[in-house]
Coordinates of C-alpha atoms and ligand atoms in Angstrom, one line a residue:
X1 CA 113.3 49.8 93.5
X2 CA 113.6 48.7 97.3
X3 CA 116.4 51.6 97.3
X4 CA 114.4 54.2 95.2
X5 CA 111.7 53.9 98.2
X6 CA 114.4 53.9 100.6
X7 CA 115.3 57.5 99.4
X8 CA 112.0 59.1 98.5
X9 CA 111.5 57.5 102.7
X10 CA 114.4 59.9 103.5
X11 CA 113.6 62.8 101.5
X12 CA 110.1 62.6 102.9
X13 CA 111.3 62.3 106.5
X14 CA 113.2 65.2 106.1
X15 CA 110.7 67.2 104.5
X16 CA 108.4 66.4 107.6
X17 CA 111.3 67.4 110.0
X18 CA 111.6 70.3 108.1
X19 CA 108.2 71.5 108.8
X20 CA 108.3 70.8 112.3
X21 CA 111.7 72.6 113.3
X22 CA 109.6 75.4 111.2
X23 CA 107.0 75.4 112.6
X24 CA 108.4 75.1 116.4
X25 CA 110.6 78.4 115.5
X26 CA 107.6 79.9 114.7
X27 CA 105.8 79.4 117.8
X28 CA 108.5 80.0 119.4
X29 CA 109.8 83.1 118.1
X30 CA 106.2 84.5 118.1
X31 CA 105.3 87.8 116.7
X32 CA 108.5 89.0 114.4
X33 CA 110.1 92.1 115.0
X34 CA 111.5 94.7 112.7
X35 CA 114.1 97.8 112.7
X36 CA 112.2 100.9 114.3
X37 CA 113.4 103.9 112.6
X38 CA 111.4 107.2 113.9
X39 CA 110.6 110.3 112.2
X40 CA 110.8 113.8 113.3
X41 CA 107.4 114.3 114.7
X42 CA 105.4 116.5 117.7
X43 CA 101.9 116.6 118.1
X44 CA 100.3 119.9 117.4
X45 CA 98.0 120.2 120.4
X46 CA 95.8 122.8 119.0
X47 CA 92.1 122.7 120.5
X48 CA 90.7 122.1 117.0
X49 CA 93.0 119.1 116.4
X50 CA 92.1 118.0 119.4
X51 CA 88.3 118.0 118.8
X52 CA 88.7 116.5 116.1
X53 CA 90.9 114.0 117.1
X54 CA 88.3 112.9 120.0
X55 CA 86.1 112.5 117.0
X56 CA 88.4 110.7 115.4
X57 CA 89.1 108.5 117.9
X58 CA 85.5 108.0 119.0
X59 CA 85.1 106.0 115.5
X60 CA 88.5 104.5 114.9
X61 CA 89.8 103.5 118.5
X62 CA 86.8 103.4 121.1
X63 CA 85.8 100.5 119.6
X64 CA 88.5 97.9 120.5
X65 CA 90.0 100.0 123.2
X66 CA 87.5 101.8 125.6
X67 CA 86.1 99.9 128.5
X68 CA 82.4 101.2 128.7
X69 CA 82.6 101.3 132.6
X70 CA 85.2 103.5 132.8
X71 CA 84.4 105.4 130.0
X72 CA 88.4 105.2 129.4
X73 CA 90.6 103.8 126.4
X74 CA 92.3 101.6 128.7
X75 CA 92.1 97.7 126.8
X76 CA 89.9 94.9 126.9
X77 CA 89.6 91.4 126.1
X78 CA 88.2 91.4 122.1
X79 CA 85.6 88.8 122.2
X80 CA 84.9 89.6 118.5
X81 CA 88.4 88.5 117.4
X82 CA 88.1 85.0 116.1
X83 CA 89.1 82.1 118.6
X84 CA 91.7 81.3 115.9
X85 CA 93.8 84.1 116.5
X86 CA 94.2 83.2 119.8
X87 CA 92.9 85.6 123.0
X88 CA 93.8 89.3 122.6
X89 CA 93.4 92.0 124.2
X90 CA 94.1 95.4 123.6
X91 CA 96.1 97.7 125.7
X92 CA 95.5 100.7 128.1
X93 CA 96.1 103.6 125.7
X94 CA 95.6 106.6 128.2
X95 CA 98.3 109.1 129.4
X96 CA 99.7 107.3 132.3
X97 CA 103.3 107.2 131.8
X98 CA 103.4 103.5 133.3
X99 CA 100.6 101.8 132.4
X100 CA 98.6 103.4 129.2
X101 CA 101.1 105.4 126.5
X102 CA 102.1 108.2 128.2
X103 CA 105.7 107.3 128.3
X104 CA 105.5 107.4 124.4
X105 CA 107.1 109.5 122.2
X106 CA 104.6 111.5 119.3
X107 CA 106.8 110.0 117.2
X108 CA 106.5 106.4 118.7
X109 CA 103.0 107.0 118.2
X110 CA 102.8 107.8 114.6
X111 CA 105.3 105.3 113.2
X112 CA 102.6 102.5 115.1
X113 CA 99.5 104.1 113.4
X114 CA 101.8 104.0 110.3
X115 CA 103.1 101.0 109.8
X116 CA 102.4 98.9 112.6
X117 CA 105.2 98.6 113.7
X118 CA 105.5 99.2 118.3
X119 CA 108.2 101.4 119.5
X120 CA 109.9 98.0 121.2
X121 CA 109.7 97.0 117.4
X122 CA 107.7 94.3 118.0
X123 CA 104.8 93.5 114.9
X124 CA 100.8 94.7 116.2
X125 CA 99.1 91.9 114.5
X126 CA 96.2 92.8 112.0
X127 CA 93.9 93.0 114.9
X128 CA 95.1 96.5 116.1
X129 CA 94.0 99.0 113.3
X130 CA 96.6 100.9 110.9
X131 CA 96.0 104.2 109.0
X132 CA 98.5 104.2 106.1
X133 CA 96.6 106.2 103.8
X134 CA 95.3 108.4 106.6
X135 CA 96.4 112.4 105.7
X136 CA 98.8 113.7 108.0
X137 CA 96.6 116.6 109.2
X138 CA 94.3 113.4 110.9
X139 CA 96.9 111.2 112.4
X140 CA 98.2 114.5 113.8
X141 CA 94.4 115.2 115.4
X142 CA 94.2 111.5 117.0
X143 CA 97.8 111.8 118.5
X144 CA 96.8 115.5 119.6
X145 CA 93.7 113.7 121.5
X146 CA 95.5 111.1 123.0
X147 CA 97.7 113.6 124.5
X148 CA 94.9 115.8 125.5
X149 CA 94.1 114.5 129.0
X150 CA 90.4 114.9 128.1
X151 CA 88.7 112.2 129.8
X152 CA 88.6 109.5 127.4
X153 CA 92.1 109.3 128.1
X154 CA 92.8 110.4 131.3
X155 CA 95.7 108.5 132.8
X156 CA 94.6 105.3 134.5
X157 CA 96.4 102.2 136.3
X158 CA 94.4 99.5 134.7
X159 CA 97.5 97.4 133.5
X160 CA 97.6 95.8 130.4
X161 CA 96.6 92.2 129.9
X162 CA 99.2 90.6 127.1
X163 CA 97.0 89.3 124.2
X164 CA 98.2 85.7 123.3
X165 CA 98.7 85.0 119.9
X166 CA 97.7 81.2 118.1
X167 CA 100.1 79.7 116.0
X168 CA 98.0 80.8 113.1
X169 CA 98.2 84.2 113.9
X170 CA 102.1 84.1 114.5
X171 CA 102.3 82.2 110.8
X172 CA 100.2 84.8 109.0
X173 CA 102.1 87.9 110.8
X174 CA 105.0 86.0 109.0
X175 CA 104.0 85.5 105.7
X176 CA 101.0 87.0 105.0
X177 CA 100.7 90.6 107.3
X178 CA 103.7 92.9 106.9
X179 CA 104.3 96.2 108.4
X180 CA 102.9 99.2 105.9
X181 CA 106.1 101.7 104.6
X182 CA 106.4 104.9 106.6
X183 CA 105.1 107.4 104.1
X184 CA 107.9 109.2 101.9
X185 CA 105.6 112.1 101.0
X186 CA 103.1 114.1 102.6
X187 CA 99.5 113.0 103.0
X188 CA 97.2 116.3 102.8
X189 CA 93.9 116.1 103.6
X190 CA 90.9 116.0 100.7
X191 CA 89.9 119.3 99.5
X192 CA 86.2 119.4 101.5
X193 CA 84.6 121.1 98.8
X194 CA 85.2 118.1 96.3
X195 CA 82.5 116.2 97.5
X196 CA 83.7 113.0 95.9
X197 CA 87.5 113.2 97.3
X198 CA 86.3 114.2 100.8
X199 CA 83.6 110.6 100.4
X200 CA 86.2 108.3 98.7
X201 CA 88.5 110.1 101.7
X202 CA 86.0 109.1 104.4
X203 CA 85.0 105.4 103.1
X204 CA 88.7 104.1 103.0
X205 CA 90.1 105.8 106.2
X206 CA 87.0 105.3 108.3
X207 CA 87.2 101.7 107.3
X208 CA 84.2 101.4 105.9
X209 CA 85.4 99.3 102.7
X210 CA 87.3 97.0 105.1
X211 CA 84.4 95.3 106.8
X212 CA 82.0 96.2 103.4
X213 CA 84.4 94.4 100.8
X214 CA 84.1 90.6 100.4
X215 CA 86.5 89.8 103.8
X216 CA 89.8 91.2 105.7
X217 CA 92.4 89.0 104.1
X218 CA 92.0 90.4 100.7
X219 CA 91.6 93.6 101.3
X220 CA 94.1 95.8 99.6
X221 CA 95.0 98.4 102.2
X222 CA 97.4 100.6 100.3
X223 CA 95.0 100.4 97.1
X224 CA 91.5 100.0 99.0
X225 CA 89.7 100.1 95.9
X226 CA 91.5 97.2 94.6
X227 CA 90.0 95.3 97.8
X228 CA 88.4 92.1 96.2
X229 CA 84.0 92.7 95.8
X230 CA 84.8 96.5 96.7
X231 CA 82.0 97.6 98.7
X232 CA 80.1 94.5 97.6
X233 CA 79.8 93.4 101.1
X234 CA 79.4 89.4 102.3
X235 CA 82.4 89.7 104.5
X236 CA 82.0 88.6 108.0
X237 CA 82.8 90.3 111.1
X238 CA 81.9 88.4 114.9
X239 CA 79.6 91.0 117.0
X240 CA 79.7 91.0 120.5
X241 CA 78.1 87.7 121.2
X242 CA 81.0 86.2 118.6
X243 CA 78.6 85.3 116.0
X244 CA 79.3 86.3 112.1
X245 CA 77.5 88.9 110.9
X246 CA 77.3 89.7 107.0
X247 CA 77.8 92.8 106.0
X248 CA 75.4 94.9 103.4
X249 CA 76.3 95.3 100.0
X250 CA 77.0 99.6 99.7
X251 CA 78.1 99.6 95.8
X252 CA 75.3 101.0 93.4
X253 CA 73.8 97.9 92.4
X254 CA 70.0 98.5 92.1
X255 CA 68.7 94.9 93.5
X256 CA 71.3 93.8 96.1
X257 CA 73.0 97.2 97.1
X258 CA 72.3 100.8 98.0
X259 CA 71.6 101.5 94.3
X260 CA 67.5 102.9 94.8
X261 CA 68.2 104.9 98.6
X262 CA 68.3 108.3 98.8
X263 CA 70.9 110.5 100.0
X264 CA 68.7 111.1 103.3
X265 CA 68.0 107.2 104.1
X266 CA 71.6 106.6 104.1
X267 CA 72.7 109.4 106.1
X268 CA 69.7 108.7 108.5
X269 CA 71.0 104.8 108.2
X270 CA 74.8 105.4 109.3
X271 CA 74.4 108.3 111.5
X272 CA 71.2 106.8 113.7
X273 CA 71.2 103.0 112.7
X274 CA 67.3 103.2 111.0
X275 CA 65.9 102.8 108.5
X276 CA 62.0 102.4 106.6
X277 CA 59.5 102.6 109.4
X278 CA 62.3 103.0 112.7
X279 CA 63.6 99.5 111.8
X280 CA 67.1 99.0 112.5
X281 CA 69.9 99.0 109.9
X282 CA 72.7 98.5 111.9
X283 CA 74.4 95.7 114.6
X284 CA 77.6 95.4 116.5
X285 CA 80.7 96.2 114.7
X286 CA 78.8 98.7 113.5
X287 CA 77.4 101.5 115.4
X288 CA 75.3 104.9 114.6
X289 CA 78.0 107.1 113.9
X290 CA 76.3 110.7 115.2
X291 CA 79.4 112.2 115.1
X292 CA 79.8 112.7 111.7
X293 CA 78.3 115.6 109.9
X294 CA 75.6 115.3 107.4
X295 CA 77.7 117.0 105.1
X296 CA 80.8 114.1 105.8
X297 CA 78.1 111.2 105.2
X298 CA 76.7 112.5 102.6
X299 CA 79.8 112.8 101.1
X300 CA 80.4 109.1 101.6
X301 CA 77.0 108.3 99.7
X302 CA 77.4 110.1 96.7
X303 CA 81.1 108.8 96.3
X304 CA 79.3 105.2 96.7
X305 CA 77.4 106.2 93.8
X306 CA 80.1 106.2 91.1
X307 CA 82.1 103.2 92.1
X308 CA 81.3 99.8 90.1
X309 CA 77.8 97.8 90.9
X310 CA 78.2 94.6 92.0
X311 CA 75.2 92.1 92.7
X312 CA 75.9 89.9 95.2
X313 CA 72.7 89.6 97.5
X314 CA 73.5 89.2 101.6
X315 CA 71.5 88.0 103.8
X316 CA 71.2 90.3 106.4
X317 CA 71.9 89.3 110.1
X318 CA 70.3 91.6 112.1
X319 CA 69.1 90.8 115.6
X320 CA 70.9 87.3 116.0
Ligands
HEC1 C1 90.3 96.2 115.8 C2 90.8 96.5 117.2 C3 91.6 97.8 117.4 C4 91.4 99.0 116.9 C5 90.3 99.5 116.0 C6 92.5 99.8 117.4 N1 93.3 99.1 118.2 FE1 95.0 99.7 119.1 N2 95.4 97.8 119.8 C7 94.6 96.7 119.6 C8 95.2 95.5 120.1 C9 94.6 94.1 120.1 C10 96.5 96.0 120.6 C11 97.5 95.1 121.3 C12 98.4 94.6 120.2 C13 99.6 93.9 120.7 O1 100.2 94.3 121.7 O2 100.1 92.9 120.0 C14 96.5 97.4 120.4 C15 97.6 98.2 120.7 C16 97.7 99.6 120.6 C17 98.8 100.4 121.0 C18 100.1 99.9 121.7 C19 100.0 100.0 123.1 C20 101.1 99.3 123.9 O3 101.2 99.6 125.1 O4 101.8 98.4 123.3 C21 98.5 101.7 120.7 C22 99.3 102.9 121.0 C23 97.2 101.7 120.1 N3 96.7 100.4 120.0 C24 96.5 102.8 119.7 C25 95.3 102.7 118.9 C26 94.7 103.9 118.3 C27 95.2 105.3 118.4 C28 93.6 103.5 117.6 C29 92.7 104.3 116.7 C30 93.3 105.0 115.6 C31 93.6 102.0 117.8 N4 94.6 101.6 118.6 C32 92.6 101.2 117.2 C33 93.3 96.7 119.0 C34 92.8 97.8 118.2
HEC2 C1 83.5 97.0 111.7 C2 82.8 96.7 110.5 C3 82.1 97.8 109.8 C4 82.5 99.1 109.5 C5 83.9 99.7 109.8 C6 81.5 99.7 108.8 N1 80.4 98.9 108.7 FE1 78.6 99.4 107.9 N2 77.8 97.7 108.5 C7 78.5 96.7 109.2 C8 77.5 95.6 109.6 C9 77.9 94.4 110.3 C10 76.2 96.1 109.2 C11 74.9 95.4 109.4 C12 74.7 94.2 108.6 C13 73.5 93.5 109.1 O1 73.2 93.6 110.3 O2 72.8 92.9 108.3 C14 76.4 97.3 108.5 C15 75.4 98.1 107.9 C16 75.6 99.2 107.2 C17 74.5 99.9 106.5 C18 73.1 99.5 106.4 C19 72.9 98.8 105.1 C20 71.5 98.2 104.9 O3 71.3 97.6 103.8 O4 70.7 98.3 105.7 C21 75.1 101.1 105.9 C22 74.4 102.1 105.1 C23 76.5 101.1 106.3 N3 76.8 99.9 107.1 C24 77.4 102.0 105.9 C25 78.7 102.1 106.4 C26 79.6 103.3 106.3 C27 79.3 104.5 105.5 C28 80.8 103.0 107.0 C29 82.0 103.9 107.2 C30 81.7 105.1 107.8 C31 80.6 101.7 107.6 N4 79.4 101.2 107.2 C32 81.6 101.0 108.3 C33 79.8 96.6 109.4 C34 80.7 97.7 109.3

């Protein structure tokens, strides 16, 4: 018996040790890094790639990476990334070869938006965004912008501050977050007079089901529509202040969604941020976005209108 103890003392001992030397490799190895292997790619530079790339951009990027007094994509510290992952900041993303990306490669470029995955190889943790499913024709339009020298990303020597990553974000880049495959075929873009492709095309690659689904970790970004609650809201990005703030319900549902607004109240909703009687319908993450068409949103709306109901009431968070 005394013996029996003994052992199971042993095995238990090592077990604990086990975890430790673990878990000290982990913090110490940080972020992992994988094999970087580049596709043929240029930029095509043409003025309507570029505009709407700058579109593009304006929704996708501006909002982690543009400094407002500048009026440049050059990095900040993310105040709405939870304490948890550790501090972060984004990086300088303008033309100049030695401080924003200029000294990148198109190519560089893309296989990052792709897969994640940073020219030096190194992992961007899920708090830098990744277009997997986005069609070539797009990513082609945001790299064409950054390129562009337009003034949202006109080279500037702000240098980068390195974002620190917690142990918990170093541990989930390891088991949980993996780069995305480097697309094998091509993406083309959804025919725009299908009004449901071009919507179900707009709601997963302007990330609208990531923040309107039940929460970031199980979202399914290569499948978005296998994202657990799918459009059924309740998940909980910080605004600016870092407080959580729940996100509406968009699925069909009569009661607790979108099910009784018309195709005008939602377009007036995401493009200008009111609703009813000029009350606001939208907070910090998520701004009016008045560069999208009428056509474009409204495409979004009546592609919201065929996916499954769910109920699952929020309660909204405005003005906290
Ligand atoms: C949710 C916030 C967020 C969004 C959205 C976002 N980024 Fe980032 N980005 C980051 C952070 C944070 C880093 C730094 C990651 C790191 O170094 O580990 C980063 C890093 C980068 C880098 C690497 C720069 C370098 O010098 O290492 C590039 C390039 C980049 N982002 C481009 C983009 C583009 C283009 C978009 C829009 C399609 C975008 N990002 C959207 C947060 C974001
Ligand atoms: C970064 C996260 C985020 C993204 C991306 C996002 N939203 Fe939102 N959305 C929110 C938040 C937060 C609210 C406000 C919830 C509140 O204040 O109660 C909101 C509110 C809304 C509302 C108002 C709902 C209501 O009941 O008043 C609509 C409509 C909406 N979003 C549609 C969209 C569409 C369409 C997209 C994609 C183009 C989108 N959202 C992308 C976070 C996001």
């Amino acid at each position: 018996m005394k013996k029996a103890l003994k052992i199971a003392g042993y095995i238990l001992l090592a077990l604990l040790l086990l975890i430790v030397v673990g878990a000290l490799y982990i913090n110490i190895s940080g972020i992992p890094k994988y094999p970087v292997n580049l596709p043929e790619f240029r930029a095509s530079m043409t003025p309507d790639a570029i505009d709407r790339g700058e579109k593009l951009a304006s929704l996708l990027c501006a909002g982690c990476h543009l400094d407002h007094k500048s009026g440049r994509l050059i990095g900040k510290h993310m105040v709405d990334v939870p304490a948890e992952f550790g501090t972060i900041y984004s990086k300088n993303i303008t033309a100049d070869p030695e401080f924003g990306i200029g000294g990148w490669t198109d190519a560089e470029i893309l296989y990052l938006l792709r897969t994640g995955i940073k020219r030096d190889g190194y992992y961007a943790p899920p708090y830098m965004a990744k277009l997997p499913k986005m069609a070539d024709q797009d990513i082609d339009a945001i790299i064409s912008f950054l390129r562009s020298g337009r003034p949202m990303v006109k080279a500037d020597k702000t240098p980068d501050q390195e974002p620190i990553p917690s142990f918990l974000s170093k541990l989930l880049c390891r088991v949980v977050f993996k780069p995305f495959p480097m697309p094998t075929e091509a993406i083309p873009m959804p025919d725009s007079l299908d009004v449901l492709a071009l919507g179900q095309y707009l709601a997963h690659n302007l990330d609208c089901y990531s923040c309107h689904s039940a929460d970031f970790k199980t979202n399914d970004y290569l499948n978005p529509e296998k994202s657990a609650g799918y459009f059924g809201g309740g998940n909980k990005p910080l605004n600016e202040k870092g407080r959580e703030v729940l996100t509406a319900n968009l699925t069909p549902d009569p009661e607790t969604g979108i099910g009784n607004w018309t195709e005008e109240q939602f377009i007036r909703a995401v493009k200008y941020g009111i609703k009813g009687n000029n009350e606001p319908a939208l907070q910090y993450p998520m701004l009016p976005h008045t560069q999208l068409s009428d056509h474009e949103v409204g495409a979004i709306y009546q592609y919201l209108r065929t996916i499954p109901p769910i109920k699952n009431k929020v309660e909204r968070s405005l003005n906290l």
